[in-house]
mmCIF file of N, CA and C and ligand atoms in Angstrom:
data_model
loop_
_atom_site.group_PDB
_atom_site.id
_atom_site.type_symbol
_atom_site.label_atom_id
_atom_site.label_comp_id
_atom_site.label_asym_id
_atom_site.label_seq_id
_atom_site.Cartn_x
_atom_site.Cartn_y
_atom_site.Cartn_z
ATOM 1 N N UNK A 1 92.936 59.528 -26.276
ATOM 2 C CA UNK A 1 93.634 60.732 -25.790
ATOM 3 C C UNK A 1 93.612 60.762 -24.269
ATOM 4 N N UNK A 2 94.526 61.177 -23.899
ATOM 5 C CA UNK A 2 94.865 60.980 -22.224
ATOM 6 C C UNK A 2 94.375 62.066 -21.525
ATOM 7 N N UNK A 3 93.696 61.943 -20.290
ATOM 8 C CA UNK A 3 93.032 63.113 -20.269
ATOM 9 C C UNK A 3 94.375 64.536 -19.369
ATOM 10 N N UNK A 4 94.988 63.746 -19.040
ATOM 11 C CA UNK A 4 96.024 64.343 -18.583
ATOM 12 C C UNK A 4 96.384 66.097 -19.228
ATOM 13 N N UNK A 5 95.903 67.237 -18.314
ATOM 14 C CA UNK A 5 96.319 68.129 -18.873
ATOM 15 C C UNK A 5 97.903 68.997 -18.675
ATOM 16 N N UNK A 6 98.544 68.246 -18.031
ATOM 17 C CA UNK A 6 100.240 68.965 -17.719
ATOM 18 C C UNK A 6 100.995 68.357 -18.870
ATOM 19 N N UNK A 7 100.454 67.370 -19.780
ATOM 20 C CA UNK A 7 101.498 66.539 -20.902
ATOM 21 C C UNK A 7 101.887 67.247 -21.887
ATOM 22 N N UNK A 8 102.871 68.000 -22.366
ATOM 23 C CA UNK A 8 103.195 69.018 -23.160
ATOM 24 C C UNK A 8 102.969 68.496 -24.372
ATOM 25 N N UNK A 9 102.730 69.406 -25.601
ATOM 26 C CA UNK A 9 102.135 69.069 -26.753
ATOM 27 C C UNK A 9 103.550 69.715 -27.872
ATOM 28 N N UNK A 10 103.917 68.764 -28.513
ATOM 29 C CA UNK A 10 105.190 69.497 -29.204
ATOM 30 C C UNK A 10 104.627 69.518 -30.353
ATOM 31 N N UNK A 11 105.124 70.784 -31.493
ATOM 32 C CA UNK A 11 105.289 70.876 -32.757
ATOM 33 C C UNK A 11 106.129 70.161 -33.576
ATOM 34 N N UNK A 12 106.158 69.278 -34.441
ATOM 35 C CA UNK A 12 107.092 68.703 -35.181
ATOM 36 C C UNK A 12 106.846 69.170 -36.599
ATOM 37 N N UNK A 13 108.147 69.045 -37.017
ATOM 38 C CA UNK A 13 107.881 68.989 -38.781
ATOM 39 C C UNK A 13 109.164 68.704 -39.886
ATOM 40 N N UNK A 14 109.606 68.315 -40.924
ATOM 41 C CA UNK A 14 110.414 67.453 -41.166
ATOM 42 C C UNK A 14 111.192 68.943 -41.942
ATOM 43 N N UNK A 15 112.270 69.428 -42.354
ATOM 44 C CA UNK A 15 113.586 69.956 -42.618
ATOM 45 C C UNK A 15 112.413 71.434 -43.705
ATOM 46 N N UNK A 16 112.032 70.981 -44.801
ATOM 47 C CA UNK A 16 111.150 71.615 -45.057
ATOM 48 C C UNK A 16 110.002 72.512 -44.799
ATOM 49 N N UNK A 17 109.465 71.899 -43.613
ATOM 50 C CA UNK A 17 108.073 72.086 -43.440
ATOM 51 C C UNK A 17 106.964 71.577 -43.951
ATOM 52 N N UNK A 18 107.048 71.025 -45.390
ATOM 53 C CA UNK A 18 105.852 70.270 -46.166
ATOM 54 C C UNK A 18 105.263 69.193 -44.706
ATOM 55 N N UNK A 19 105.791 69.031 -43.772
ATOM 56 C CA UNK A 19 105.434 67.557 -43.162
ATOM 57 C C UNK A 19 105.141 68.335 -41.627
ATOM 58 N N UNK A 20 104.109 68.249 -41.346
ATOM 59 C CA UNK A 20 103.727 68.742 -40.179
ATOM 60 C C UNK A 20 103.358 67.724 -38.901
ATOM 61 N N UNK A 21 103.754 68.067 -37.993
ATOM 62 C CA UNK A 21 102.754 66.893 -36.958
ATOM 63 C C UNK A 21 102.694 67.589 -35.436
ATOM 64 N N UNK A 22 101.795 67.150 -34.668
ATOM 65 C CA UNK A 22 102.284 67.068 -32.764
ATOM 66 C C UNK A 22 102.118 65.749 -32.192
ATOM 67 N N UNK A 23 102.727 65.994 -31.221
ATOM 68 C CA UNK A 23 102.943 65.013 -30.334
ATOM 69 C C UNK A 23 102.797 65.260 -28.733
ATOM 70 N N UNK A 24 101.561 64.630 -28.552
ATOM 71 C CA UNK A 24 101.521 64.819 -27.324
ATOM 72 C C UNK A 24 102.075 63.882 -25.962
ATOM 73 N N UNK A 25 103.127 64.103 -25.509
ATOM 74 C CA UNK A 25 103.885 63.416 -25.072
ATOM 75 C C UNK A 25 105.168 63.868 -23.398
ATOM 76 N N UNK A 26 105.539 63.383 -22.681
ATOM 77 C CA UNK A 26 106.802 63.566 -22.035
ATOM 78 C C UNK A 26 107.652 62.649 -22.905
ATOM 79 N N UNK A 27 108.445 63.215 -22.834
ATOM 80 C CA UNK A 27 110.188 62.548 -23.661
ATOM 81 C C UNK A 27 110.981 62.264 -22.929
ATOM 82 N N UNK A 28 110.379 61.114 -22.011
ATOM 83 C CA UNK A 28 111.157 60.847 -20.508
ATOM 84 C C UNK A 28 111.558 59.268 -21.424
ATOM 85 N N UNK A 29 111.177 58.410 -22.488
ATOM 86 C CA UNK A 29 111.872 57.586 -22.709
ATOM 87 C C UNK A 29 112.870 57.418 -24.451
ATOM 88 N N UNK A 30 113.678 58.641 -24.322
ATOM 89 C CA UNK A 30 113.866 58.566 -25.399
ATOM 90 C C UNK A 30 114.991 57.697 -25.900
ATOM 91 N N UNK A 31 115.420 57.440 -27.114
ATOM 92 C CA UNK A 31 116.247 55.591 -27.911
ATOM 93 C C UNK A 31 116.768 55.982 -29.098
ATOM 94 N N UNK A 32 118.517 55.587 -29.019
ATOM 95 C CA UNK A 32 118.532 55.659 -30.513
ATOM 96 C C UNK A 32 118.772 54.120 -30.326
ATOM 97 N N UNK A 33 118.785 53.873 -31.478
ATOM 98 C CA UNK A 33 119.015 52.298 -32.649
ATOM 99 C C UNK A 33 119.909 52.225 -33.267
ATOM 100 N N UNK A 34 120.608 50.665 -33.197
ATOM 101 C CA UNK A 34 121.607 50.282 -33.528
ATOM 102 C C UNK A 34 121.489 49.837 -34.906
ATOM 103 N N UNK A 35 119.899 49.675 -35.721
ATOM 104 C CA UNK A 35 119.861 48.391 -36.733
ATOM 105 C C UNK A 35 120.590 49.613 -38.121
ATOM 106 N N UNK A 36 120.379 49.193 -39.257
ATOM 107 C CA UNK A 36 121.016 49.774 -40.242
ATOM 108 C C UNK A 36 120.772 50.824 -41.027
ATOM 109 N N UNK A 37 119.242 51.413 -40.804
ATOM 110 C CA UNK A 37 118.423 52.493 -40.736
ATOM 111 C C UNK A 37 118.729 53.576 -39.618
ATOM 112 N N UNK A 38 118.648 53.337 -38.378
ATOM 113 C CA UNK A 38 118.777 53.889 -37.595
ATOM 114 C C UNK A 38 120.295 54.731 -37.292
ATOM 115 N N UNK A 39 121.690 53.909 -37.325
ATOM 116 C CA UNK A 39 122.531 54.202 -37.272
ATOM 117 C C UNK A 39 123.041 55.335 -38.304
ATOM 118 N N UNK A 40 122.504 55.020 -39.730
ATOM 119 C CA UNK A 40 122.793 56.232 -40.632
ATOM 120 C C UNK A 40 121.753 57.330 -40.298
ATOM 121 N N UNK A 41 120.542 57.562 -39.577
ATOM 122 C CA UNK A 41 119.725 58.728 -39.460
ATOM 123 C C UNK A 41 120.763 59.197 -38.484
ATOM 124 N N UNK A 42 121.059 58.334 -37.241
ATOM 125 C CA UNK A 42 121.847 59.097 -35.946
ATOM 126 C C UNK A 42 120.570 59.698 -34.942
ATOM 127 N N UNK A 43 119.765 59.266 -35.561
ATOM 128 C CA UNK A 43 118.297 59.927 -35.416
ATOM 129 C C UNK A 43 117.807 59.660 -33.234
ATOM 130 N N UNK A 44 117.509 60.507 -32.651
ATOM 131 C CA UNK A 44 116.838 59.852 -31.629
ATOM 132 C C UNK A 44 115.563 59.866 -31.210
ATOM 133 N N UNK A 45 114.959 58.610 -30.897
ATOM 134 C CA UNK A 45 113.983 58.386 -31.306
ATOM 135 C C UNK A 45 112.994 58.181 -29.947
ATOM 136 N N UNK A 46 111.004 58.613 -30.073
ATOM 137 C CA UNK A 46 110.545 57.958 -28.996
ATOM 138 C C UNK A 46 109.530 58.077 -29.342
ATOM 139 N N UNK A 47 108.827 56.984 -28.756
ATOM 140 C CA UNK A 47 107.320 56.599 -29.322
ATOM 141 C C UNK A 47 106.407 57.250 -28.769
ATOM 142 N N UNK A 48 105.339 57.050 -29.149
ATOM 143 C CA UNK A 48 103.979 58.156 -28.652
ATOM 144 C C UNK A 48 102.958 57.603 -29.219
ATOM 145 N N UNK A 49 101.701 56.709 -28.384
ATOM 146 C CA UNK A 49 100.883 56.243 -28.738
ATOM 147 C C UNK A 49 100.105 56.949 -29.955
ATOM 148 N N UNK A 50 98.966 55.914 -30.627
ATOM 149 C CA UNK A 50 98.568 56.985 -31.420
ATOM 150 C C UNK A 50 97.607 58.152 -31.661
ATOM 151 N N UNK A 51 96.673 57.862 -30.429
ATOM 152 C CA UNK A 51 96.136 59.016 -30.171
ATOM 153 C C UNK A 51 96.518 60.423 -29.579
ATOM 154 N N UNK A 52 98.122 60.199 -29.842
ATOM 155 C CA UNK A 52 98.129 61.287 -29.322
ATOM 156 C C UNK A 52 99.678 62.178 -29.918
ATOM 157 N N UNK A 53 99.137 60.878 -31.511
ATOM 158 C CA UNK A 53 99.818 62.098 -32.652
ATOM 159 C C UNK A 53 99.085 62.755 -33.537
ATOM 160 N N UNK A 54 99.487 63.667 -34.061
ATOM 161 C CA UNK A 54 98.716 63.987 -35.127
ATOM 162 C C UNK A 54 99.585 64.941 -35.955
ATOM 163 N N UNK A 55 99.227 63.960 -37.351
ATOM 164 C CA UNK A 55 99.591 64.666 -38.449
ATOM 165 C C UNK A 55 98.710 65.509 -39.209
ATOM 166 N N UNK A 56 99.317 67.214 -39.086
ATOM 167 C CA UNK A 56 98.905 68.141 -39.791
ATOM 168 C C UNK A 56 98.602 68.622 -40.934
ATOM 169 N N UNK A 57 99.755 68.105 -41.714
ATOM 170 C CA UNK A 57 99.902 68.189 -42.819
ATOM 171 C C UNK A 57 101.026 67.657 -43.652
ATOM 172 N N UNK A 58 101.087 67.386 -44.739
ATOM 173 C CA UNK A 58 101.821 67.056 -45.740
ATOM 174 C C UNK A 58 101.813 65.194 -45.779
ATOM 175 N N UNK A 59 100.892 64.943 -45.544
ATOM 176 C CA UNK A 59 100.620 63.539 -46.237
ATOM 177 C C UNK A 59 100.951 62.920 -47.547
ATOM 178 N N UNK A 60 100.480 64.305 -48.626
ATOM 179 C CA UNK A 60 101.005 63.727 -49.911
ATOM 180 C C UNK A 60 102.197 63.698 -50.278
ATOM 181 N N UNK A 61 103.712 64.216 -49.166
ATOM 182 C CA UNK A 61 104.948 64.522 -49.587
ATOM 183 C C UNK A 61 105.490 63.847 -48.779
ATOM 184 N N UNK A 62 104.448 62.395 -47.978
ATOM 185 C CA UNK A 62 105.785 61.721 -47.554
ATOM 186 C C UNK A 62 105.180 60.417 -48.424
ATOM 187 N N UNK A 63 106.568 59.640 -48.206
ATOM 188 C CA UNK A 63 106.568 58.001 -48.796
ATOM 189 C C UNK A 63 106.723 56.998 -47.443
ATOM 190 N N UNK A 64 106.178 55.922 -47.485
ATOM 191 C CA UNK A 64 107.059 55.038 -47.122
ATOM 192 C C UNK A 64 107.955 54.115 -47.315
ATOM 193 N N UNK A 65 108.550 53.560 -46.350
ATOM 194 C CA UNK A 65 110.010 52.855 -46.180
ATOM 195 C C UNK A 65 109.703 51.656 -45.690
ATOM 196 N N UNK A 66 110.027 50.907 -45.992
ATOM 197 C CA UNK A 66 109.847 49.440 -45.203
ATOM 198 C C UNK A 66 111.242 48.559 -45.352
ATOM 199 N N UNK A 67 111.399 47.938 -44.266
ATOM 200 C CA UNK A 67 112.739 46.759 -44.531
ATOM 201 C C UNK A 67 112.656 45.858 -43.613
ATOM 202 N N UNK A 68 113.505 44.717 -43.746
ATOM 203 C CA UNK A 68 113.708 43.561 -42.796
ATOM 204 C C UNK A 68 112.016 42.960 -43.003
ATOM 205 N N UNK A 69 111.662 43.151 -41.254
ATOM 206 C CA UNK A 69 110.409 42.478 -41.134
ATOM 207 C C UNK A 69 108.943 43.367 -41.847
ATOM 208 N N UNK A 70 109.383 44.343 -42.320
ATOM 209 C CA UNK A 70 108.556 45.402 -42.671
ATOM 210 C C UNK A 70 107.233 45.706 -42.012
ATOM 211 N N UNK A 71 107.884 45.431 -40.665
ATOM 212 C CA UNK A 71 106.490 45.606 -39.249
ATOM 213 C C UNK A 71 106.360 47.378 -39.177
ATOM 214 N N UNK A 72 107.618 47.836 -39.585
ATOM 215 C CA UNK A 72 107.994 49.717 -38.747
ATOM 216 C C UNK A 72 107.715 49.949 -40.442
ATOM 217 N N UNK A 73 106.585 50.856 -40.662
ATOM 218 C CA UNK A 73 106.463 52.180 -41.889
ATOM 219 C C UNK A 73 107.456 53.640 -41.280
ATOM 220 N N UNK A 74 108.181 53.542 -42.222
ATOM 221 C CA UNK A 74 109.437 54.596 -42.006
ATOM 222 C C UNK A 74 109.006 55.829 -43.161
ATOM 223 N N UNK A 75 108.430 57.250 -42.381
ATOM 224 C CA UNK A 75 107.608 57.781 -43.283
ATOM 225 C C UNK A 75 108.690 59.215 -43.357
ATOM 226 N N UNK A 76 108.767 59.125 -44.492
ATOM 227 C CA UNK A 76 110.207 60.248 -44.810
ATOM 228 C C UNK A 76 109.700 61.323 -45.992
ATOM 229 N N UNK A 77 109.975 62.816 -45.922
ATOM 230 C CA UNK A 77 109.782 63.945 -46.729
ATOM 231 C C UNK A 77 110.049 63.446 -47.866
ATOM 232 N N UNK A 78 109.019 63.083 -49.386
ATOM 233 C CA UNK A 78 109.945 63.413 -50.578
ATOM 234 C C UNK A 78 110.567 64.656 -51.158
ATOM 235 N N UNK A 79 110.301 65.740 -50.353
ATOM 236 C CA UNK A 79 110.421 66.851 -50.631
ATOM 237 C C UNK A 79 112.361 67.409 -50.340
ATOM 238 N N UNK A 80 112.689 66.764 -48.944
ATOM 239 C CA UNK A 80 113.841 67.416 -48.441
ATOM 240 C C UNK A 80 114.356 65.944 -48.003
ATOM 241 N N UNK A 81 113.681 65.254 -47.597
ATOM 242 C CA UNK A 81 114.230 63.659 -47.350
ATOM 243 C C UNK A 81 114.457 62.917 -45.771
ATOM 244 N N UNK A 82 114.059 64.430 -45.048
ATOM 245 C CA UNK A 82 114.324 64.300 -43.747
ATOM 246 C C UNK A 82 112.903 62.809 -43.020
ATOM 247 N N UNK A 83 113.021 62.109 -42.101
ATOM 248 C CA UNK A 83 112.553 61.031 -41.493
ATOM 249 C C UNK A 83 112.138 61.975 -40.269
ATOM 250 N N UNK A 84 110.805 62.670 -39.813
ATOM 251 C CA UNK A 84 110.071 62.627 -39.076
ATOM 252 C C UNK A 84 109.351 61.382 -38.222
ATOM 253 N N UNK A 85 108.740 60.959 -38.687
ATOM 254 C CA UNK A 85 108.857 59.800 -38.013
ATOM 255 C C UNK A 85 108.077 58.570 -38.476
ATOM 256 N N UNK A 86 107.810 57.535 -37.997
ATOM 257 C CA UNK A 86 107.451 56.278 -38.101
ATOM 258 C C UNK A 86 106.466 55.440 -37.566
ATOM 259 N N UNK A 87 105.786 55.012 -38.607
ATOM 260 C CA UNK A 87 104.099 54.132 -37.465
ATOM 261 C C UNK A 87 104.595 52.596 -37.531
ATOM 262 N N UNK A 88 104.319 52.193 -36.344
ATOM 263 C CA UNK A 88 104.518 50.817 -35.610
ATOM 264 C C UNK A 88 102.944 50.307 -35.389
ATOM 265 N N UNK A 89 103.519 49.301 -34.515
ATOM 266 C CA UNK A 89 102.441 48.530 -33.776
ATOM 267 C C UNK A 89 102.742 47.787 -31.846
ATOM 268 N N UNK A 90 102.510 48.440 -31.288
ATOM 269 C CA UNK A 90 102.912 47.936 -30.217
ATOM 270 C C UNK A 90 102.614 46.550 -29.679
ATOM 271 N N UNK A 91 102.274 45.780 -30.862
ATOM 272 C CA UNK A 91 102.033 44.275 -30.680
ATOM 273 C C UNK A 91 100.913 43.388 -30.109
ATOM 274 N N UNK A 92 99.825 44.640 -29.932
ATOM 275 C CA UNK A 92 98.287 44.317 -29.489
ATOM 276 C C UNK A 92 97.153 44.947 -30.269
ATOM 277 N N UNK A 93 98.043 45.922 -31.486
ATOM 278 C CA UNK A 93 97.224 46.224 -32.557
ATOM 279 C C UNK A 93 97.145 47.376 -32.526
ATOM 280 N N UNK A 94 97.427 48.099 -31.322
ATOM 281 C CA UNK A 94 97.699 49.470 -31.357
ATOM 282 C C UNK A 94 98.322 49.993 -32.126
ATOM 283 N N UNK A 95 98.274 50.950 -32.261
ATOM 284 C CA UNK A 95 99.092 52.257 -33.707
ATOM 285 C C UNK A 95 100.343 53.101 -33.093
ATOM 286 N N UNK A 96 101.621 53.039 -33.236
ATOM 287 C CA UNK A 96 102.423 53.733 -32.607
ATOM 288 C C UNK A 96 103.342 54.121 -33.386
ATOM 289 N N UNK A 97 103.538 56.042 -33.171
ATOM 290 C CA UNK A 97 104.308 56.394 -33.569
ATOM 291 C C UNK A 97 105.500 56.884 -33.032
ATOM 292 N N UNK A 98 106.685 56.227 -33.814
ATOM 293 C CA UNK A 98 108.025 56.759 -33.389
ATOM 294 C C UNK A 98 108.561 58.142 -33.667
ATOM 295 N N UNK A 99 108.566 59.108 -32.929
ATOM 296 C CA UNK A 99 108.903 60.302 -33.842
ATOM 297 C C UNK A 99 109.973 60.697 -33.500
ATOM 298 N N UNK A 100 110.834 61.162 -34.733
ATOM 299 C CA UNK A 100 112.500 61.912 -34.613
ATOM 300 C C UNK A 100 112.582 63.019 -33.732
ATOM 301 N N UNK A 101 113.003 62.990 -32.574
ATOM 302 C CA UNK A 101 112.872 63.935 -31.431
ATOM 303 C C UNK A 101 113.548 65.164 -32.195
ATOM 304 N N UNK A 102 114.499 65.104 -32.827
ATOM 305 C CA UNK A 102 115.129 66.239 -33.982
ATOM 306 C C UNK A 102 114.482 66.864 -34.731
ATOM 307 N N UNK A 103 113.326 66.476 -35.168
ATOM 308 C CA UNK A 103 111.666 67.020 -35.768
ATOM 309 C C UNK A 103 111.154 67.851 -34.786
ATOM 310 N N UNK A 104 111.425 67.630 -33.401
ATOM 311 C CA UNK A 104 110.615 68.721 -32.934
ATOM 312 C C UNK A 104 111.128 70.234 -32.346
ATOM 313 N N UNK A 105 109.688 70.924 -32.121
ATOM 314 C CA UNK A 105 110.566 72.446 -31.822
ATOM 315 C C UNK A 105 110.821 72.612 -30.675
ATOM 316 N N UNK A 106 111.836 73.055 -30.219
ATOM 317 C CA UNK A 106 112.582 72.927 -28.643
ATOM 318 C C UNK A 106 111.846 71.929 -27.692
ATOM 319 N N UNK A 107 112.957 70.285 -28.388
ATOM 320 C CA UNK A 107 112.180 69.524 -27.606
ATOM 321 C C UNK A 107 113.001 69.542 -26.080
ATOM 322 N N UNK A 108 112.320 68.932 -24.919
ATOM 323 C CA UNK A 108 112.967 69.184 -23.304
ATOM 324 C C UNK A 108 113.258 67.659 -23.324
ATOM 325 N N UNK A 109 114.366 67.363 -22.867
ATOM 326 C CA UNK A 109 114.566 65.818 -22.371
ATOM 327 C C UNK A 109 115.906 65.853 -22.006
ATOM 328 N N UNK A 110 116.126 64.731 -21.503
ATOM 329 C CA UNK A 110 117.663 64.443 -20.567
ATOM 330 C C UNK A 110 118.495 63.730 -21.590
ATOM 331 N N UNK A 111 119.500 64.259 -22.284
ATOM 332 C CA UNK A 111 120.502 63.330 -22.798
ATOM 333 C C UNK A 111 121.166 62.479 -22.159
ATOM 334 N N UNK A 112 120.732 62.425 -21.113
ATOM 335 C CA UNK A 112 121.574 61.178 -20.475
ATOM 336 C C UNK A 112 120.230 59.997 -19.759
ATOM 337 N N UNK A 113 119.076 60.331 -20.217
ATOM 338 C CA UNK A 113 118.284 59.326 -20.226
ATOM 339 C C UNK A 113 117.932 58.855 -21.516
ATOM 340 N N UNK A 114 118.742 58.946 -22.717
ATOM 341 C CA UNK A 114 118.860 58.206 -24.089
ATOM 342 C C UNK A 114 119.178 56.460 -23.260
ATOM 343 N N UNK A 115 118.159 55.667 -24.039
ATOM 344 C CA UNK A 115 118.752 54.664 -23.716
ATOM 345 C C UNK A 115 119.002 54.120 -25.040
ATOM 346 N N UNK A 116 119.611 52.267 -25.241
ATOM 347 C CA UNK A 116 119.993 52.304 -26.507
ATOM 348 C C UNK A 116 119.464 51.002 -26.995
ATOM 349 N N UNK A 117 118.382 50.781 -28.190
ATOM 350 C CA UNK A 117 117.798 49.705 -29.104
ATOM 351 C C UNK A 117 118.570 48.583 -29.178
ATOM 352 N N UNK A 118 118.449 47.692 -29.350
ATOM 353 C CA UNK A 118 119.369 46.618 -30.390
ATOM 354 C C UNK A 118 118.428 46.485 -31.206
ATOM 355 N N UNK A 119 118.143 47.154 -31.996
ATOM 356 C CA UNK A 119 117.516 46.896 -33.668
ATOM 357 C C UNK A 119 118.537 46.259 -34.332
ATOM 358 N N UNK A 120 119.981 46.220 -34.319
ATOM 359 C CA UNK A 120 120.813 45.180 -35.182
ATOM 360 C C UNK A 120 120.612 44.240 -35.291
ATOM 361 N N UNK A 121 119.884 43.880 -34.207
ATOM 362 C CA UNK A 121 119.921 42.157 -33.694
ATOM 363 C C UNK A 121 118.462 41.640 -34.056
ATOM 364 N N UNK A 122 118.039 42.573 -34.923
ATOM 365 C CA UNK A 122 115.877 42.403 -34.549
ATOM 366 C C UNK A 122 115.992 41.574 -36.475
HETATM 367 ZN ZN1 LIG B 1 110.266 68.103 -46.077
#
């Protein structure tokens, strides 16, 4: 956890509510994705190490998703179906979660600092 105390702490939670989380984070790099998952959510997306998510609640009402290289757990409501978000690996073993910036409650960020994935190509 960063000791940083100005880093705003957002509420997330998936269409329902069964799926709770925060994220402690700036949303200064946020991404949508081109691959074949991504394009049908429309979803935009940004990562947040893992200490400094946390899921609240509703563990038992999500599933996961896996495809392609099945490196990204794509963790989605069985309840309402909505995709909150997703645990990675930032490739040194770390735990990282991608979370649906659309999950959260009045999130602040620049739509015009969306940048854009090539997950098509991954
Ligand atoms: Zn739900």
């Amino acid at each position: 956890m960063s000791e940083q105390a100005d880093i705003p702490v957002y509420e997330g939670s998936c269409q329902c509510g069964a799926v709770r989380f925060t994220a402690r984070t700036r949303l200064e790099a946020p991404f949508q994705c081109n691959c074949s998952r991504c394009r049908r959510l429309n979803a935009v997306m940004h990562s947040v190490p893992g200490d400094d998510f946390v899921l609240l609640g509703g563990s038992e009402a999500l599933k996961t998703y896996k495809f392609n290289s099945h490196t990204i757990a794509h963790q989605f409501c069985t309840q309402c179906g909505i995709q909150p978000f997703a645990a990675g690996s930032d490739g040194q073993g770390n735990t990282i979660h991608v979370i649906n910036v659309h999950c959260l409650n009045e999130p602040r960020y620049d739509r015009n600092a969306i940048s854009h994935f090539n997950g098509a190509d991954f």
